[in-house]
Tab-separated table of C-alpha atoms and ligand atoms in Angstrom:
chain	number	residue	atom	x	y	z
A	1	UNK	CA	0.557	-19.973	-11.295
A	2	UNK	CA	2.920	-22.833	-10.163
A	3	UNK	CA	6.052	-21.501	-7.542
A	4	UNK	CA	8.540	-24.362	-7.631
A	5	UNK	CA	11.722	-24.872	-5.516
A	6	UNK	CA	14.617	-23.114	-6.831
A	7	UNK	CA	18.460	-24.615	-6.091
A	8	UNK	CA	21.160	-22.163	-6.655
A	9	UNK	CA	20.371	-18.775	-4.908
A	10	UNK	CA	18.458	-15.944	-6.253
A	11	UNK	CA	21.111	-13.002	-7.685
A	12	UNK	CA	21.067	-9.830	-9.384
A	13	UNK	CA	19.710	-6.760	-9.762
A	14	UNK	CA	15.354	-6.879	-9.567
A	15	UNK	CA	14.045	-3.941	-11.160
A	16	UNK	CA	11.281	-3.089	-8.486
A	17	UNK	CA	8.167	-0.731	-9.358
A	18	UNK	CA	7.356	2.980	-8.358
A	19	UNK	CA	5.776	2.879	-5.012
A	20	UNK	CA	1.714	2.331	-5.099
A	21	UNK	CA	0.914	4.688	-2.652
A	22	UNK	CA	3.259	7.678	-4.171
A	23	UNK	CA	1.465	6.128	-7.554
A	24	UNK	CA	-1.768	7.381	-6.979
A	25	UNK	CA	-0.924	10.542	-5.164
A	26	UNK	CA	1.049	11.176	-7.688
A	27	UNK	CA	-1.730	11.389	-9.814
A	28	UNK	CA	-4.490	13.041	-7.650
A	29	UNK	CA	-2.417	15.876	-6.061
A	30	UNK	CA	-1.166	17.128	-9.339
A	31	UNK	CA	-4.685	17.511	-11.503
A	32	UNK	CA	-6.160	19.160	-8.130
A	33	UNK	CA	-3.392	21.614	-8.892
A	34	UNK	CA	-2.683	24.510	-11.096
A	35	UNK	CA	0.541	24.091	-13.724
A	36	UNK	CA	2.077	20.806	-15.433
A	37	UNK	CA	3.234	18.251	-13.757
A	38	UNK	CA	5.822	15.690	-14.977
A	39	UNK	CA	5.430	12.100	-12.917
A	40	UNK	CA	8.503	9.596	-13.328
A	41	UNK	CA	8.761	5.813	-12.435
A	42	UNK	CA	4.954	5.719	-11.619
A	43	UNK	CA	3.141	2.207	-11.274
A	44	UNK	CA	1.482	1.376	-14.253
A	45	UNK	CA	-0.588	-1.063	-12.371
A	46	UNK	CA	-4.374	-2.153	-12.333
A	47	UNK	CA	-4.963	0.236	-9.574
A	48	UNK	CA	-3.240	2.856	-10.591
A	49	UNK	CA	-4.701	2.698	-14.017
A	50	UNK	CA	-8.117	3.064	-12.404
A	51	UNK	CA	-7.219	6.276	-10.602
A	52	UNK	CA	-5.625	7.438	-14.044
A	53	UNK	CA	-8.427	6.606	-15.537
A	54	UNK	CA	-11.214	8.470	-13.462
A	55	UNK	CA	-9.045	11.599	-13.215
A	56	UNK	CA	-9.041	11.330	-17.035
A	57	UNK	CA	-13.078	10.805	-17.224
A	58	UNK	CA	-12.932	14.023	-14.996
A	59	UNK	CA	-11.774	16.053	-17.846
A	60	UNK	CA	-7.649	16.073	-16.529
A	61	UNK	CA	-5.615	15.988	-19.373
A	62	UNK	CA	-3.020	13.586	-18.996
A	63	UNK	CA	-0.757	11.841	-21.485
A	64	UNK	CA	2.113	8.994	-21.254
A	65	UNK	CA	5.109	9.651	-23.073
A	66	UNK	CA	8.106	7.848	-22.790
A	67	UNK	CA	6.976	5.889	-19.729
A	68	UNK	CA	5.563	9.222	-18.114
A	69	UNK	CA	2.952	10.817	-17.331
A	70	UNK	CA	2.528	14.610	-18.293
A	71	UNK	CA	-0.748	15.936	-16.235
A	72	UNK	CA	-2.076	19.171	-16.740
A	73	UNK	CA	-3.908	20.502	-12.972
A	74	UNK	CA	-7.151	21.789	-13.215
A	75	UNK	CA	-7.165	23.770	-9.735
A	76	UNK	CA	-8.994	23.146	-6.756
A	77	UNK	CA	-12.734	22.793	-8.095
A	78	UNK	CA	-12.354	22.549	-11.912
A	79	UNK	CA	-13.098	18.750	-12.265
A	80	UNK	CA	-16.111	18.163	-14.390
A	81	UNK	CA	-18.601	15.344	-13.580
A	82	UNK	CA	-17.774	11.836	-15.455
A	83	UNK	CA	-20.129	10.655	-18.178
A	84	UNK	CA	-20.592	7.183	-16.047
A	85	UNK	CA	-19.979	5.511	-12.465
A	86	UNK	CA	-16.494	5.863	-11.361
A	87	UNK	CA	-14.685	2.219	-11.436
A	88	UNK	CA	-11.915	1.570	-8.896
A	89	UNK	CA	-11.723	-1.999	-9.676
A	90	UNK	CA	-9.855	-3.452	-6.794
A	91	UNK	CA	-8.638	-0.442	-5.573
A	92	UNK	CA	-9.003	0.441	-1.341
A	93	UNK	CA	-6.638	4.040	-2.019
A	94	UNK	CA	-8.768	4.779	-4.466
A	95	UNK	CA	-11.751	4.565	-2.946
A	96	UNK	CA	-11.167	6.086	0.142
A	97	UNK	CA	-8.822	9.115	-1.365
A	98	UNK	CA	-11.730	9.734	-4.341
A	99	UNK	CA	-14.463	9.995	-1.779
A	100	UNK	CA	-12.807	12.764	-0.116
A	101	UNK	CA	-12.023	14.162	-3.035
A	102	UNK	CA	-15.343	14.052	-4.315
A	103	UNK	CA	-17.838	14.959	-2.031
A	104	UNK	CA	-16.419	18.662	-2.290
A	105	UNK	CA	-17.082	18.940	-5.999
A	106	UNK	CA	-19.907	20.612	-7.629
A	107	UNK	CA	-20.763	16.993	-8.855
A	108	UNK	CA	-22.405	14.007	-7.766
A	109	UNK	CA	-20.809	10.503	-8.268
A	110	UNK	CA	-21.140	7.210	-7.897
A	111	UNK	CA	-18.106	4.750	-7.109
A	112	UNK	CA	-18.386	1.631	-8.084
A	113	UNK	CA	-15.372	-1.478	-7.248
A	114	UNK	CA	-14.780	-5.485	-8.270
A	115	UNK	CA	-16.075	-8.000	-5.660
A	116	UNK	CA	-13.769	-7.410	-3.246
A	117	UNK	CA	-13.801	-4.049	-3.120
A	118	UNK	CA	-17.213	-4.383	-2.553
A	119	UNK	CA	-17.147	-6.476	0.456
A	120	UNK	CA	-14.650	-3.779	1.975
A	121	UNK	CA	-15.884	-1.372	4.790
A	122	UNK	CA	-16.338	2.530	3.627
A	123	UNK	CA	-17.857	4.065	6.694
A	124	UNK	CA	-14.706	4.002	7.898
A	125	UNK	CA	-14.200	7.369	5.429
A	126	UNK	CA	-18.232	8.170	5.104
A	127	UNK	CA	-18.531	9.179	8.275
A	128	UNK	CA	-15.615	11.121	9.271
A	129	UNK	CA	-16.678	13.249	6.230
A	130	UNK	CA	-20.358	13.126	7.440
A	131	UNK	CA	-19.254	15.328	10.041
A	132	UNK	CA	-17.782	18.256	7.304
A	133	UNK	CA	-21.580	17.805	6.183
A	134	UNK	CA	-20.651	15.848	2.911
A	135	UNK	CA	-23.571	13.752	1.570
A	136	UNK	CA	-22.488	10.197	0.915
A	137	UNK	CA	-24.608	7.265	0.596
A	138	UNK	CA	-23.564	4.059	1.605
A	139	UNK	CA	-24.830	0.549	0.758
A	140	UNK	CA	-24.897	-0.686	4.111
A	141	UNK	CA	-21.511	0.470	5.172
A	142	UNK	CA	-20.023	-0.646	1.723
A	143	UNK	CA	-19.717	0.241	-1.922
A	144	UNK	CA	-21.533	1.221	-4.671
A	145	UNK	CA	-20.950	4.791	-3.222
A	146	UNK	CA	-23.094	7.584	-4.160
A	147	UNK	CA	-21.485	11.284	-3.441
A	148	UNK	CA	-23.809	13.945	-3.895
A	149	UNK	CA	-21.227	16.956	-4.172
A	150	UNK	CA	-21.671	20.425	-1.968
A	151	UNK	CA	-20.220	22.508	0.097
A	152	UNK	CA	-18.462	20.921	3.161
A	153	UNK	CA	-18.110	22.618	6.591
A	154	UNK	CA	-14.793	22.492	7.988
A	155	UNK	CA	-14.562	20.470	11.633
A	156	UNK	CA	-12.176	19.147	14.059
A	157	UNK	CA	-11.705	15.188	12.928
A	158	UNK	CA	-10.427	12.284	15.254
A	159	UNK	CA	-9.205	9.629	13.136
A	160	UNK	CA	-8.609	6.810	15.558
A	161	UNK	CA	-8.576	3.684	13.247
A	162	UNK	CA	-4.587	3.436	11.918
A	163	UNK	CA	-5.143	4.631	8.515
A	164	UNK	CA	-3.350	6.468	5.828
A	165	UNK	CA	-6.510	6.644	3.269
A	166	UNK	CA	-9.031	7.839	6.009
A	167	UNK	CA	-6.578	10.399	6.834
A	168	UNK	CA	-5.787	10.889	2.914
A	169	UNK	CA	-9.506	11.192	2.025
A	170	UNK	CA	-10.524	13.963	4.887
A	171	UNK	CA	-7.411	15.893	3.982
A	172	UNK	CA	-8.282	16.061	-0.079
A	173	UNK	CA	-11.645	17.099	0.972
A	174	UNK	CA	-9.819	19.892	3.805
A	175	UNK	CA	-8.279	21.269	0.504
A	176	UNK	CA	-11.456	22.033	-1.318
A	177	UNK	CA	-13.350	23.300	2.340
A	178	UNK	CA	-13.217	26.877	3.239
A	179	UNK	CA	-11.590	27.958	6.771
A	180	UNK	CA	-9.276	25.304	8.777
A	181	UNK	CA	-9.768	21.735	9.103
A	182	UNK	CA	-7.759	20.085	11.915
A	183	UNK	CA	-7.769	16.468	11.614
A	184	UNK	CA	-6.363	14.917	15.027
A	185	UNK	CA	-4.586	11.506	13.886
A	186	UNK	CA	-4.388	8.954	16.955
A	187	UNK	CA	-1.944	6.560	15.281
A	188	UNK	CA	1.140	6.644	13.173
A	189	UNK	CA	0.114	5.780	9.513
A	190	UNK	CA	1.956	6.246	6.121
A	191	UNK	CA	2.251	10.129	5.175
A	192	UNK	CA	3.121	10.752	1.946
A	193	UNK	CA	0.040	13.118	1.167
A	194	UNK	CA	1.096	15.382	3.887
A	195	UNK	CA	4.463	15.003	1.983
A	196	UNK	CA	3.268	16.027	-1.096
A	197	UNK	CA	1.114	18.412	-0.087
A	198	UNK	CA	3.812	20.087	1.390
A	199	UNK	CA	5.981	20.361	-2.136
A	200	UNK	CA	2.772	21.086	-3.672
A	201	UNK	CA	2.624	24.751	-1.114
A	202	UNK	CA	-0.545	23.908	0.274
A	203	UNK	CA	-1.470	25.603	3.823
A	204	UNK	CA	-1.314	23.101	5.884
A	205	UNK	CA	0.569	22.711	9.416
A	206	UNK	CA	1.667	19.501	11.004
A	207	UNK	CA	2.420	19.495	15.054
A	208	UNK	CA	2.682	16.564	17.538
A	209	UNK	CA	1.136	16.274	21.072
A	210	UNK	CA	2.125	13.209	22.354
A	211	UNK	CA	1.206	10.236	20.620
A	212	UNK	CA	-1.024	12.343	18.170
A	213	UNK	CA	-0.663	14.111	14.858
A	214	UNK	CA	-2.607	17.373	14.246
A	215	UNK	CA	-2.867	18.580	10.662
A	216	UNK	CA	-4.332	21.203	10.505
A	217	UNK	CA	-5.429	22.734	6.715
A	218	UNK	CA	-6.562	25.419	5.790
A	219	UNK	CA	-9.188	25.342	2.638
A	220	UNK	CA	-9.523	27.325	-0.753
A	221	UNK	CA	-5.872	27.301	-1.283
A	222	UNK	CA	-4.732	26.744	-4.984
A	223	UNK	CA	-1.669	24.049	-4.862
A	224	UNK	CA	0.993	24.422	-7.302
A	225	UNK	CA	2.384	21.715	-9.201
A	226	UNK	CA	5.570	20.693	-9.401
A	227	UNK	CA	7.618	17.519	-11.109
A	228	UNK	CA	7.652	13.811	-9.240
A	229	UNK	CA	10.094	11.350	-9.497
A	230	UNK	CA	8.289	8.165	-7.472
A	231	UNK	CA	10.538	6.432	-5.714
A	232	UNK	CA	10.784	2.070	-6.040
A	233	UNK	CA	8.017	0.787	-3.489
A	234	UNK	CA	9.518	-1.150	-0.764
A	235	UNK	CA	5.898	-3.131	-0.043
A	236	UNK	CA	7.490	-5.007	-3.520
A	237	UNK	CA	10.498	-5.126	-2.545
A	238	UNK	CA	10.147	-7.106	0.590
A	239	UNK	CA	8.982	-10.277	-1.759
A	240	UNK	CA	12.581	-9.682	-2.937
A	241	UNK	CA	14.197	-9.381	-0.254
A	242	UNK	CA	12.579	-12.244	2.014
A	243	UNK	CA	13.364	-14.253	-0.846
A	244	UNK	CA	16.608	-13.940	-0.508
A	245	UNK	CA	17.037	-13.706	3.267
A	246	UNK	CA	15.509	-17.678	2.981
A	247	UNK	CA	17.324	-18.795	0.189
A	248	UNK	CA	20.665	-20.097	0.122
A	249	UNK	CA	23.546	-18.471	-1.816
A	250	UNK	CA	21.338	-15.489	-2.583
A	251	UNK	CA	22.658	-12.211	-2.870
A	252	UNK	CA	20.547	-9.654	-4.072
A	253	UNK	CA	20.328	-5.855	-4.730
A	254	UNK	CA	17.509	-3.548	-4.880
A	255	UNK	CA	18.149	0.196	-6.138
A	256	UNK	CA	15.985	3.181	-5.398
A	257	UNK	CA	13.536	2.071	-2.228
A	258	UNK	CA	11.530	4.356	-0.590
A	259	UNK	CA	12.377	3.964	2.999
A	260	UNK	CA	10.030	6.541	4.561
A	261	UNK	CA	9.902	5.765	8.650
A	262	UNK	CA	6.010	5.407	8.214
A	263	UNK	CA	6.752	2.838	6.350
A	264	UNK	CA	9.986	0.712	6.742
A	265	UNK	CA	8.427	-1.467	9.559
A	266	UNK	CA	9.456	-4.508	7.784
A	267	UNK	CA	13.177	-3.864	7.467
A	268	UNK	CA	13.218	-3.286	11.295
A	269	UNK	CA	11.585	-6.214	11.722
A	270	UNK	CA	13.950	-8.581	9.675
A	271	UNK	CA	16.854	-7.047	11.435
A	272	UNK	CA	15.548	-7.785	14.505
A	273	UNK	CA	15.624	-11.512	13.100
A	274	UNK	CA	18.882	-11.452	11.969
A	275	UNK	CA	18.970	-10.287	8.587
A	276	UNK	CA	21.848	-9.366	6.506
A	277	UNK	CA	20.710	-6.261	4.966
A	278	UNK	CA	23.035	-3.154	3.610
A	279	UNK	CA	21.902	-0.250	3.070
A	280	UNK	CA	23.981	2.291	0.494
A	281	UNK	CA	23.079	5.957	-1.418
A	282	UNK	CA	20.848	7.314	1.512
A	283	UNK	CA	19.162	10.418	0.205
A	284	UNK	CA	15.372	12.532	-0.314
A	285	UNK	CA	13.851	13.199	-3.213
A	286	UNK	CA	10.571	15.170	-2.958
A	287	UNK	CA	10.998	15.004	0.807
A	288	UNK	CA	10.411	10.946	0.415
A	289	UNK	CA	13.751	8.977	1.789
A	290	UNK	CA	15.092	6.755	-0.545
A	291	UNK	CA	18.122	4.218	-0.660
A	292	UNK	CA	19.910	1.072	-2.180
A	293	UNK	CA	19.558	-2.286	-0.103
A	294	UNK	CA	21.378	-5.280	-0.388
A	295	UNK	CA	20.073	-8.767	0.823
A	296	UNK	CA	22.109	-11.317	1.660
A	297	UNK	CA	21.048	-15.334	2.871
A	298	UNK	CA	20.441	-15.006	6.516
A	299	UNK	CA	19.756	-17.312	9.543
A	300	UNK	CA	16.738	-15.858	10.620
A	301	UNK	CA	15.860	-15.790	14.684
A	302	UNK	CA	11.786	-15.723	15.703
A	303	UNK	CA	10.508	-12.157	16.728
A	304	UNK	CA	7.889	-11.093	19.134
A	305	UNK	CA	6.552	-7.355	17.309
A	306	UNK	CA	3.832	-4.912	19.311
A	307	UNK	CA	0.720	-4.333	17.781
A	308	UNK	CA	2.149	-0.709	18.073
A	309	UNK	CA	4.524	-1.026	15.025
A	310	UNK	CA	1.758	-3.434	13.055
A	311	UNK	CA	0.917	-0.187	10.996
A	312	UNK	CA	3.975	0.632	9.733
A	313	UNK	CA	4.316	-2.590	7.677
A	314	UNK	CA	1.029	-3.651	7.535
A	315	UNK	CA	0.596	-4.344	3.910
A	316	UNK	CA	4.090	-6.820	4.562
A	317	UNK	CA	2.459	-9.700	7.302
A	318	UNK	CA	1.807	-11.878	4.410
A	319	UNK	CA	5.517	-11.935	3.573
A	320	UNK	CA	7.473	-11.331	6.902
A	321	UNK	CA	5.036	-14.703	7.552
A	322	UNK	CA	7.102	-16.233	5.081
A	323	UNK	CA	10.534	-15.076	6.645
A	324	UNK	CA	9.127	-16.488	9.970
A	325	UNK	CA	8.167	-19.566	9.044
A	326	UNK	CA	12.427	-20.268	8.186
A	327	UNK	CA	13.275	-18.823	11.389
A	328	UNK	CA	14.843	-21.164	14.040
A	329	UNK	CA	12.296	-19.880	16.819
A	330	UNK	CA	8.978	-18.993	17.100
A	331	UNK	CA	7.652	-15.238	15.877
A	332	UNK	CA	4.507	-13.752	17.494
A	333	UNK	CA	3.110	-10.615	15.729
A	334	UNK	CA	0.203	-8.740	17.395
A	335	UNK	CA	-2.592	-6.373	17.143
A	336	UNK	CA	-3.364	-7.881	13.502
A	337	UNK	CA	-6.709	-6.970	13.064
A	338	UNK	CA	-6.833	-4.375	10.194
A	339	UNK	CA	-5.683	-7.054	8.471
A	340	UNK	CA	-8.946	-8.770	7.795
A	341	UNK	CA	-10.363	-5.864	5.696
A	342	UNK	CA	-7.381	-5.915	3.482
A	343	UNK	CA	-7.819	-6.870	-0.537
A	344	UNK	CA	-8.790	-9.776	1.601
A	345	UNK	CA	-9.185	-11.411	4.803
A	346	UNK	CA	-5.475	-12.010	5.289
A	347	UNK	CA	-5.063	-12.839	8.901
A	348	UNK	CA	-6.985	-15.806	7.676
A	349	UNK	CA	-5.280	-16.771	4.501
A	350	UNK	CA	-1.822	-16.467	5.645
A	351	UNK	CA	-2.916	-18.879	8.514
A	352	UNK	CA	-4.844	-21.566	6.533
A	353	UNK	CA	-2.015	-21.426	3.794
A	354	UNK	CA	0.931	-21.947	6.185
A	355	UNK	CA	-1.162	-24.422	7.702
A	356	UNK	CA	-1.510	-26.292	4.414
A	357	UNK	CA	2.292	-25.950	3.639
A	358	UNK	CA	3.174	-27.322	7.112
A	359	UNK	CA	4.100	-24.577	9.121
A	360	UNK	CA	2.033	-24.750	12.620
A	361	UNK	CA	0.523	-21.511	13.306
A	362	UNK	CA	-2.290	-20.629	15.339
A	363	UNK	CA	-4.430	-17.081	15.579
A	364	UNK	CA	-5.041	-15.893	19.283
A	365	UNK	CA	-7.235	-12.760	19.333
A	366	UNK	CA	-5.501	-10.501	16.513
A	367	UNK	CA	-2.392	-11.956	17.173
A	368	UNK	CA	-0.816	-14.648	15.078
A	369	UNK	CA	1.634	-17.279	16.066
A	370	UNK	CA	4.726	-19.027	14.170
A	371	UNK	CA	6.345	-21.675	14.713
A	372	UNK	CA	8.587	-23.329	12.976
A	373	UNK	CA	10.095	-26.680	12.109
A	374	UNK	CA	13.291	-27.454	10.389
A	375	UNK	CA	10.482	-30.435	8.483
A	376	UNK	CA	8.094	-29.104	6.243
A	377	UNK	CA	5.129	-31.786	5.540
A	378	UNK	CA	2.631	-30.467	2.663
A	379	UNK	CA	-0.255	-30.968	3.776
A	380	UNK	CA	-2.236	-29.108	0.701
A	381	UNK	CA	-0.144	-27.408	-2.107
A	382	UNK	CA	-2.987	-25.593	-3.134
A	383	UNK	CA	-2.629	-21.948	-2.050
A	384	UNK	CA	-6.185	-20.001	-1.298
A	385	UNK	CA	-5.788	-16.314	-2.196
A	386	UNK	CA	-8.830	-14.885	-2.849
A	387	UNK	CA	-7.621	-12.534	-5.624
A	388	UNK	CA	-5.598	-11.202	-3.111
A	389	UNK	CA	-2.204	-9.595	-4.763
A	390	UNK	CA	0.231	-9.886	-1.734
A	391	UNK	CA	-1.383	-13.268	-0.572
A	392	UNK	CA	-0.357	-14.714	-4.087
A	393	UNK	CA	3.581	-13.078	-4.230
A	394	UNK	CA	3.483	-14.457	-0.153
A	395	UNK	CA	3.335	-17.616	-1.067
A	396	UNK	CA	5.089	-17.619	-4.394
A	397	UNK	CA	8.177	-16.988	-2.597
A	398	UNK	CA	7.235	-19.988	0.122
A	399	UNK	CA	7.124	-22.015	-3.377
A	400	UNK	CA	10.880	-20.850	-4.435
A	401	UNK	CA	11.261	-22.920	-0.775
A	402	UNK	CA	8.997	-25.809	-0.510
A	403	UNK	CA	7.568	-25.525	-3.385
A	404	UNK	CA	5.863	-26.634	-5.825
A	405	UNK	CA	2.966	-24.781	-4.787
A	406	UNK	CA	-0.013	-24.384	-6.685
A	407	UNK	CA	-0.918	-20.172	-6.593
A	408	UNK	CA	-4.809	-20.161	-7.482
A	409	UNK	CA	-6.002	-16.585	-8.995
A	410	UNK	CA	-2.675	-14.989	-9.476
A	411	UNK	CA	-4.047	-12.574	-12.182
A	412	UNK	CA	-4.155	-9.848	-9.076
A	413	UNK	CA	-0.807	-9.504	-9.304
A	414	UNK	CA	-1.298	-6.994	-11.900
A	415	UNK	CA	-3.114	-5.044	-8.949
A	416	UNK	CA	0.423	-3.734	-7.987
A	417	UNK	CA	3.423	-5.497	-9.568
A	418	UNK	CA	2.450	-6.472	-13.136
A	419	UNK	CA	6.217	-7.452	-13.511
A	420	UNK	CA	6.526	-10.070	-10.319
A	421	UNK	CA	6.734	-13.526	-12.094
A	422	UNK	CA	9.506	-12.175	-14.811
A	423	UNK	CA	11.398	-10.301	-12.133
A	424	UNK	CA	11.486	-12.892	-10.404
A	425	UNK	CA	12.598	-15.310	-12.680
A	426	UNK	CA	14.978	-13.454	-14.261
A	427	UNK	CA	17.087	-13.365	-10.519
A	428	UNK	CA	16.916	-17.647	-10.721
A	429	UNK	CA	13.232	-18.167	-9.134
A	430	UNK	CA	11.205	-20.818	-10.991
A	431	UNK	CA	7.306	-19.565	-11.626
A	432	UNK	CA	5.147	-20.364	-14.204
B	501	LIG	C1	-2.442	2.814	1.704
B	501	LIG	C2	-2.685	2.666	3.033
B	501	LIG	C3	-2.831	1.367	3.700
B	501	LIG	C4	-2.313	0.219	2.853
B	501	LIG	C5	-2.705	0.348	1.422
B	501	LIG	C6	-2.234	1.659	0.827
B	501	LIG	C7	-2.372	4.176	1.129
B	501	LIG	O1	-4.199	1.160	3.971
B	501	LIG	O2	-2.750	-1.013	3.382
B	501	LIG	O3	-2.149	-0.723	0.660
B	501	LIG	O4	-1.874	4.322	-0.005
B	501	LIG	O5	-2.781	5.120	1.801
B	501	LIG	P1	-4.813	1.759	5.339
B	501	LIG	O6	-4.354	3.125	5.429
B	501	LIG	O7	-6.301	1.700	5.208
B	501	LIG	O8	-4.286	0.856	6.405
């Protein structure tokens, strides 16, 4: 894919996907459930499709009609074993929220992912749900997975590295796990299970002490299904909108974002820069906060964010990179280190890319510096991504500056935002 400069402004309306995380829940949480469930605006994306997929090879009955799905719950511990390996393709929810999920079954599986996938680290959920006696088999700390199914013990669980699907995986298996599970989380992360689980009547109580959240479940509860509406992922939207914070005479407006507060790290960020950004139509739908943004050309200022905050935008470094690298001071972000076990080492790629397009940069510990020049030289217009989805719409949106840049494997696009390139040439960008 080739990202070339663009001269008048990017303007109109982007229509921007149903959120990826909400996707997927969207489609676990209801066939764990009893009743119909009716799921608008969901992601039909490569990794959504995979979840679809296995729930479907688990005997869920779930049909698309009119851009819908239509899922029929099965209850608690009603799935039935697939006839083959379970394929998440590139998929990191997946992974993690299935093995919860599926070492309480009456099953055994075996979970299977693409090459990067592969290279990802899964005893980050194995062993938290080693200690509710489930039975998984690594391969060396990584995938192929192989779940033997039984009867898990509930336990008290301290879930200390900042993440949503660790937490999401140990809760799905809570559900099917007689008594109470309390699962002690040491770090904000995204909660839209708890969220959902919540609509969805399950038993489960969420308290604070201090810095911590304690959710505590109790197991062997039937959840009842109800209808979702997913709300417009903002993880897409900040291509969008950093975009048009960087471009001149840009002007652009983004309808229906989910703007959970475990989540909308990046918009506090870019206001801390100095972006123009309106917000309209606050309101919650399924308990998830949603609004209408508007993005307007801004002079951007450097920023200095705490490895504290890193988790609530931490799928968005590749692109706030972007918004840094047009700022008039140097931006330090810290505490970066989850980011190497992303879709793919991106702490690295965003560095050797900006690098290549001219922008110094320099990684100290997990922290990475910006600094920017008003001169861009291209050193290398060849962009590395390593399949990696966010890595290629990054640096797409560099190209709509400095481009042309040359995007190598930009199929994984299709991992989350099949619709990017059009999108964003229909608004004035130039890919092809
Ligand atoms: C996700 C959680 C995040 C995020 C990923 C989606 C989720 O991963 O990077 O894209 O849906 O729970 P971690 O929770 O492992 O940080």
């Amino acid at each position: 894919m080739i990202s070339f400069k663009i001269d008048n402004g990017l303007k109109g309306n982007p229509k921007i996907p149903g959120d990826k995380s909400i996707s997927h829940r969207s489609i676990i949480i209801p066939s764990i459930s009893n009743g119909i469930c009716e799921v608008k605006n969901y992601l039909e994306s490569e990794d959504v499709i995979n979840t679809l997929e296995t729930f479907i090879s688990m005997g869920v009955k779930i049909i698309k009609n009119d851009k819908k799905l239509i899922i029929e719950g099965k209850g608690l511990n009603s799935l039935k074993k697939p006839n083959k390996d379970i394929y998440l393709g590139n998929s990191g929810t997946s992974a993690r929220l299935l093995t919860g999920l599926l070492c309480s079954q009456k099953f055994d599986s075996i979970l299977t992912g693409d090459s990067s996938l592969s290279s990802r680290p899964m005893s980050r959920i194995a062993e938290p749900l080693k200690k509710m006696e489930a039975n998984i088999v690594t391969n060396n700390g990584k995938m192929p997975l192989i779940i033997k199914g039984c009867n898990l013990v509930n336990a008290e669980i301290d879930i200390k590295i900042p993440s949503a699907q660790i937490k999401s995986g140990v809760i799905l298996a809570a559900l099917n796990t007689e008594g109470i599970t309390k699962i002690i989380e040491h770090n904000i992360s995204r909660d839209h299970t708890e969220i959902m689980l919540e609509a969805f009547q399950a038993d489960i109580k969420i308290t604070r002490e201090d810095k911590k959240k304690i959710i505590a479940i109790n197991g062997k509860k039937e959840l009842q299904s109800k209808n979702i509406d997913v709300p417009s992922d903002l993880s897409s939207s900040a291509f969008f909108i950093v975009a048009s914070l960087i471009n001149k005479n840009s002007h652009l407006k983004l309808k229906n974002i989910n703007i959970n507060p475990t989540r909308n790290g990046i918009l506090i960020a870019l206001e801390k820069m100095g972006a123009n950004i309106l917000y309209s139509n606050q309101r919650t739908i399924n308990n998830e906060k949603i609004c209408d943004i508007e993005v307007y050309t801004s002079d951007l200022k450097g920023c200095d964010l705490h490895a504290d905050v890193a988790n609530l935008m931490i799928d968005e470094y590749p692109i706030l990179s972007i918004a840094a690298s047009f700022a008039n001071s140097p931006s330090v972000f810290r505490g970066l280190g989850e980011l190497k076990v992303k879709e793919s080492d991106r702490l690295k790629l965003i560095n050797i890319n900006l690098l290549n397009c001219g922008v110094d940069c320099k990684i100290i510990d997990d922290d990475l510096h910006i600094f920017p020049s008003k001169k861009f030289e291209i050193k290398n217009n060849t962009i590395k991504t390593d399949f990696d989805h966010r890595i290629a719409m990054a640096f797409a949106v560099m190209g709509s500056k400095i481009g042309p840049l040359n995007i190598k494997e930009s199929n994984s696009i299709n991992t989350s935002f099949p619709s990017f390139v059009n999108e964003f040439n229909t608004i004035g960008g130039k890919i092809s």
